Amino acid sequence: MRLHSLALRDFRGVKERIVRFRALGTTVVVGDNEVGKSSLVEAFGLIFELPDDSKSTRIRDIQPVGQDVGPEVTAELSLGGRELTYSKRWLKNRSTELTIVEPDGRRQSWTGREAHNEAERLFHENVDPVLWQTLMVSQGQSLVLPTPADAEPLITAVTAESGTPVDGASMPLVTAVEHEYLRYWTPRGKPTGDYARSAKAVSAAELGAAQALQAMEEVQSDIRRAERLNLDLSDVDARLSDHLKSVEELRERKKATDEILLRRDSVRSRAETARARLENHTRTRLDRERLLDEVERFTKFEAELATKRADADLVAKTAAEMVQAAEAALAEVVELKDLRRTDVQAAERRVSDLMDRAELARLLGQQTELVDVRARIAAAGTILDRIKVDDAIVAALEDARAAVVEARAALAAGVPEVSVRRLGAEPVELSGTGLDGAVPSELGFDEATEVLVSGELVIGVPGQLEVTVRAGGEAATLRSRLDDAVRREKDLLKKAGVKDVAAARELLRKADTATAELNEARRTEKSLTAGGDPGERIAVLSARLGPEDEAEESGKPAVEGVPGQMSLFAEFAEFASPHDTLFDDVDEPAPAADDLSGAQRVLEEARSGLAEAERLLADAEFAAAQARKAADEDRSEAQNARARSELAGERLASAIEALEAARAVLDDDAVSAAETEATTEVEAVLEELTVVQEQADAAGADEVAGELTHALAVAKRLQSERDTLRDALRTTEGRLEQSGRDGLATRRDVADLELAAVRAEHDSLERRAEAARRVYETLSRHRAEAQTKYSEPLQTRIESLGRSVYGPSFRIWLDDDLAVAERELDGVRLRVEALSTGAQEQLAIITRLAISHLVSTGEGSVPVIFDDALGWSDKARLRDMGALLGRAGDHGQIIILTCMPDRYEYVPKATFIKLDA
C-alpha cells in the first residue's frame, strides 16, 4: 500500500487541507501543536473503519465544536496494484464515493454503502492489520518496541529469505523438563517459588548485615564531622566580627559625603534651568534673522517673476499663429491621400479578378484528383465489409486454441495412458467411452496402439480375456473441460468464417492493409476538401467571372468597362493640377496590366503612392500636433508665470507682516542683548558645578554607597553560613547521642548469624535449580538454533541498519515474538528495559525500518508513520538517525509528523511539508 494524498475538510480544528506524500521516499510533515498533524493518521483510519451513517462518538468527536458541518476525508492511495480515490463525509450531507483504476486501465466507481464495503474488503485483503499497527507509531508511542511475530507479510518475507519454514512442533521431553524448570525459574529465566524466596531472604539478611555495618561506619563519620564543624564555626565567627567593623566605617564615610552630593544636585538643577533660558533666547534670535532674510528674498523674487510673466504672454501669442498655419497645410495633404486611396482600390479589383481565374484553374485539377481518391475509398470499404475478422476475434481464437492445448495437456497428465499390442494369433478387440483420438475396434497381428482413457476402455480376446480400464473421478472433469474448449474454438472459427487461426490472422492482415489504404485515401480526401467542396467553389467562381472570352475581347480590366466610370488617373490629374506646387514630388500611378504579375506590380505602385501620401499626412499631422502642443505649453507657462507672480506677492506681504509683529514684541537690539546675558549666566553656573564635582571626586562620594551595599551583602552571607554550621553541628551531635542508646554493635552480630543461616539453605536450593536449568537449556538448544535461522533475516537487517548509527560493535537478540530483547554495544550486553530512553526510541525506529525494508517489495507493504519521534536523541544521534531515515526512504514510503523540524534536518532527500494553522 502507498498513500499518495489526504484531504481533510471540517475535521476537528482543520477547516480545509490537502497533504500530498511521496510514494517512495521520506515525507516530513511539519506543524505547530494542535495544527492537525495527528488528525491525518486518525482520518485515514476512520475512512476505512466507519461508514458515513455511523453514530459512533468518535465521529462526533471529530466534528468542529459549535459548527453544524460534516467532517470530510478524501484519500488517494495504491492498494494491491490498483489506484484508489476514496472520499467520505459524515453527519451532514453524508456521502461515500470510491473510484478504482485497475492495472489494465479499467475504471470502476461505487457510492454509498457499496463503496464502503468494497473499500473495506480491499483494505483487509491487501493490508495485514498487525503489520499496519506495527509500522504506524502514534504520538507518545515511539518508545514501544514492536513484536511483529503475527504479521503475515513479515513472516512470509523472513521465511522466503532464510529458506527455513516455520516448524511449530515441540519435543515431548521438553514438557517434563520444563515442569521441573518452572519450579525454580520463570519462563524468562528469573528465580521463582522457594528458590526466589530463598534468594530474597539472603538479600534481606545481607541488607540487614550491611545496614548494621553501615550504621557503625556512620557513627565514626559523625564524630569526624562534628570536629570539622566546630573548627569551621570558629573560623566563620572570627571573619564575621572583623567584617562588621569595616561595615561601620563605611557608614560613617557615607554620612560625610551625602552633603557634597546634595550641593552638586542643586548646582546641576540651576545649570539645566540656565541652559533652557539660553536656548529660548537663541531660538528667538534665529527666528528674527529668518524673517529678515525672507523679506529680502521675496522682494527680489517678485521682481523676477513680473519680467518672466511678460515674456511668457508674448511667446503664447506667437505659438497660436503657428498652429493656424500647420492646420491649413494638413487639410491639403488629406485631399491628396483620398486620391491615392482611390487608385489602390481600382488596382486591387483588377488583381482579385485575375487571382479568381487562377484559383478556378487549380480547383478544376483538384476536382479530378478528388474523383480518383473517392474511387479508392469505395474499393477499400468493399474489402473491409467482406472481412468479419478483427483483433478481438483473433485474440479470442488464440485464447481458445491455447485453452484446447492446455486442456489436452491436462487430460494427458491426469488420465491413464494404456498401451496395447497384439502378440498372438487371437484377435484383440477394443471398445469404450471417453477415449482420446481414434481407436481401432480390432488390432491386427503385431499391431500396437496407445490410448488416453478418460472414461472406460474394454480390451477383449474373445473367449479368453476381457480387461476393463476405468479412469478416476477427475478424468471426467478434464474430458469435459477439453470438450468445452474444442467446442468454443469451433464456434469462434464458424463466427469468423475461417478454418483455423492462421487463416484468421491472414484475413486480419488483409483487413489492416485495406484499413491503411482507406485511411490514406480519406486523409487525401480530407486534405483536398479542407477548404470546402471544390465543385461548389468552382460554381461560385464561374458565376462571378462569367464567360472568359468577354474579358479577353475587351482587352482591358472589367473595372475599366463600367458605364459612366471616370478614369482614375484622369480624375487624379484633374484634382492635382491646382496643387502642383505642393505635390510636385509625388509620382503618377502606372497604367493597368492584363496579366496577374503586371496587375500586382500596378497594385504595388499604387500602394507605394498611397504610402507616400500617408507619410506626408503623418508628417503634417505630427507638425500640427507639435504646434498645438507647443501652443498649449506656452499658454500653460504663461498661466503659471501669472500664478507664481501673484503667489510671490502674497508671500512677501505675509513676511513683512510677521516681521512687524515680532518687532512690536521685542526689537532687534533687545533680542541680541538677552542672548548675551543668558550665555554669561550659563558659563558661571558651569564653573560652580565643576568645583563641586571635583570635591565629590576627591571624597569618593559616588563609590561609597556601592561599597556599603556590597559589604552588607557579604555580612549577610557570613551570618547565613554561621547559622547553617550551627544547625549542622546540633544535628550531628543529636545523632551521636541517639547511636549510643541503640546498641549498634549487638545488632551487627545478630545480623551476621542470620545471614549465615539463610545462605546455607539458599545454596542447597541453588544447586537443584542450576541442575534443572542446565537440563532445560540443553534440550532447548535445538529449538533456539531453529529460531535463530528463522529470525536471522530480521536480526541481520536490524543489525545492518543499527551499525550505521552505533558502529560495528552493535548487535541485538530477538525473542520468540521477533521483538528485540537485548542489545550489545562495545562489548556491553543489556536488556532493552535497561537502556536509556533515547536508546530505546532509536532501537524501536530502527526495528520498524528493518521490517519495512523486508516487506517493501511485497504486495503487503505499508507506509511507516512516525508521529513526533526522536524526542530523546542528542544532536550526534539525530545526525546518524537522519541519514538512516534518508536511506530507508529509498526502499519504501516513510511519513514523519513533527512540530520540531530541526530533528530531521539531517534526513537527505526528504520532502518537507509545512502545515499552517
Short mmCIF file of C-alpha atoms in Angstrom, two decimals, residues 53 82 212 248 322 409 452 577 627 872 875 892 905:
data_model
loop_
_atom_site.label_atom_id
_atom_site.label_comp_id
_atom_site.label_asym_id
_atom_site.label_seq_id
_atom_site.Cartn_x
_atom_site.Cartn_y
_atom_site.Cartn_z
CA ASP A 53 -24.10 6.83 8.70
CA ARG A 82 -4.94 -0.61 -8.07
CA ALA A 212 24.28 -2.71 60.74
CA GLU A 248 30.52 50.60 60.41
CA MET A 322 1.89 78.78 -35.91
CA ALA A 409 -2.10 -31.44 -21.79
CA LEU A 452 -5.70 -41.98 -23.25
CA SER A 577 -3.37 70.35 -61.15
CA ALA A 627 2.41 73.12 -32.97
CA TRP A 872 15.12 11.89 23.36
CA LYS A 875 22.47 16.04 18.18
CA GLY A 892 9.63 2.35 0.94
CA GLU A 905 17.29 18.49 9.15
#
